[in-house]
Coordinates of C-alpha atoms in Angstrom, one line a residue:
M710 CA -0.1 -0.3 0.0
T711 CA 1.1 3.7 -0.7
L712 CA 0.2 6.9 1.1
V713 CA 0.6 10.0 -0.5
R714 CA -1.0 13.1 1.4
L715 CA -2.9 15.7 -1.2
G716 CA -2.8 18.8 0.7
Q717 CA -6.3 17.9 3.1
R718 CA -7.2 14.5 1.5
M719 CA -4.9 11.2 1.1
R720 CA -3.8 9.3 -1.9
I721 CA -4.1 5.1 -1.1
V722 CA -3.0 3.1 -3.2
A723 CA -3.4 -0.5 -2.6
G724 CA -4.8 -3.7 -3.6
A725 CA -5.3 -5.4 -7.1
E726 CA -8.0 -7.4 -8.6
L727 CA -6.9 -9.4 -11.9
G728 CA -9.2 -9.7 -14.7
R729 CA -12.3 -7.7 -12.9
R730 CA -13.3 -5.2 -14.9
S731 CA -16.7 -4.2 -12.5
P732 CA -16.6 -1.6 -9.8
M733 CA -14.0 -1.8 -6.8
H734 CA -15.2 -4.6 -4.6
E735 CA -15.9 -3.7 -1.2
A736 CA -14.2 -5.6 0.5
T737 CA -10.6 -3.9 -0.9
L738 CA -11.8 -0.6 0.1
Q739 CA -12.9 -1.9 3.4
R740 CA -8.7 -3.5 3.4
M741 CA -7.9 -0.2 2.2
Y742 CA -9.7 2.4 4.7
H743 CA -8.9 -0.2 8.2
R744 CA -4.9 -0.3 7.0
L745 CA -5.8 4.3 7.0
N746 CA -7.0 4.3 10.4
M747 CA -3.8 1.7 11.8
V748 CA -1.3 4.0 9.9
F749 CA -3.2 7.4 10.3
P750 CA -6.1 6.3 13.5
G751 CA -8.7 8.5 12.3
S752 CA -7.5 10.0 9.6
A753 CA -10.6 8.2 7.4
V754 CA -13.6 10.7 7.4
L755 CA -15.8 8.8 5.0
A756 CA -18.3 10.9 5.0
S757 CA -16.3 13.8 3.3
G758 CA -16.2 13.1 -0.5
V759 CA -14.3 10.0 -1.4
Q760 CA -13.2 9.5 -4.3
I761 CA -12.9 5.4 -5.5
W762 CA -11.2 5.4 -8.9
H763 CA -9.5 2.3 -10.3
G764 CA -7.5 1.5 -13.3
T765 CA -5.2 -0.8 -15.0
R766 CA -1.0 -0.3 -14.8
M767 CA 0.9 -1.5 -17.6
C768 CA 3.6 -3.4 -17.1
T769 CA 6.1 -5.0 -19.5
A770 CA 6.7 -8.9 -20.7
D771 CA 10.1 -8.4 -18.5
G772 CA 8.7 -7.0 -15.5
L773 CA 11.1 -3.9 -16.6
P774 CA 9.8 0.0 -17.4
L775 CA 10.0 1.2 -20.8
V776 CA 12.5 4.8 -20.6
G777 CA 14.1 6.2 -23.4
A778 CA 13.5 7.4 -26.7
S779 CA 11.1 6.0 -28.6
G780 CA 11.8 5.8 -31.8
L781 CA 9.5 8.5 -33.0
P782 CA 11.5 11.9 -32.5
G783 CA 10.8 14.5 -29.4
I784 CA 9.1 11.5 -27.8
W785 CA 10.6 10.4 -24.9
L786 CA 8.6 7.4 -22.8
N787 CA 9.3 7.6 -19.1
L788 CA 6.5 4.7 -18.6
G789 CA 4.9 1.0 -17.8
H790 CA 6.1 0.3 -14.3
G791 CA 3.6 -1.3 -12.9
S792 CA 2.6 -1.6 -9.4
C793 CA 6.0 0.0 -8.3
G794 CA 5.9 3.1 -9.7
A795 CA 5.7 5.1 -6.4
A796 CA 9.3 3.2 -6.1
I797 CA 10.8 3.8 -9.0
A798 CA 10.3 7.1 -10.6
Q799 CA 12.5 9.1 -9.4
G800 CA 15.2 6.8 -10.8
C801 CA 13.4 6.3 -14.2
A802 CA 12.7 10.3 -14.0
S803 CA 16.8 10.6 -13.5
M804 CA 17.9 8.2 -15.8
L805 CA 15.7 9.4 -18.6
S806 CA 16.3 13.7 -17.9
D807 CA 20.2 11.6 -19.0
L808 CA 19.5 10.5 -21.7
M809 CA 17.4 13.5 -22.7
D810 CA 20.6 15.8 -21.9
N811 CA 22.6 12.7 -23.3
R812 CA 24.9 12.4 -20.3
A813 CA 26.0 9.0 -19.0
S814 CA 23.0 7.8 -16.7
F815 CA 23.8 5.6 -13.4
L816 CA 22.8 2.6 -14.6
D817 CA 23.0 0.7 -18.6
S818 CA 19.8 2.7 -19.9
A819 CA 19.5 -0.4 -22.5
L820 CA 17.8 -2.5 -19.9
L821 CA 14.9 0.2 -20.1
D822 CA 15.1 1.3 -23.8
P823 CA 11.6 0.7 -25.1
R824 CA 12.6 -0.9 -28.7
R825 CA 14.2 -3.9 -26.8
F826 CA 11.2 -6.0 -27.7
G827 CA 11.4 -5.1 -31.6

């Protein structure tokens, strides 16, 4: 679970419902509210405008994100982080910045090259 404070609001990212295309499962929501109250007691004020959203998280076949030139002029990519987006976003952004400025990166950029699949 990832918690992010946005002003007076909290964003909670948790749960994976593989294959579900219906509204978010009530049991998943209850687990999220319970965990939020465990970490920040009294913070889950459900009567004050809870927004519920769920969507897909793109990931690649090898589990690594796509970071680098797309193959089209001026189009750079930083996507496909799957469930690790919050954990690796800053490192991927740093690598992309290095690539865009033609600087040596801290990691071999070929590992995450968007064109590695062909």
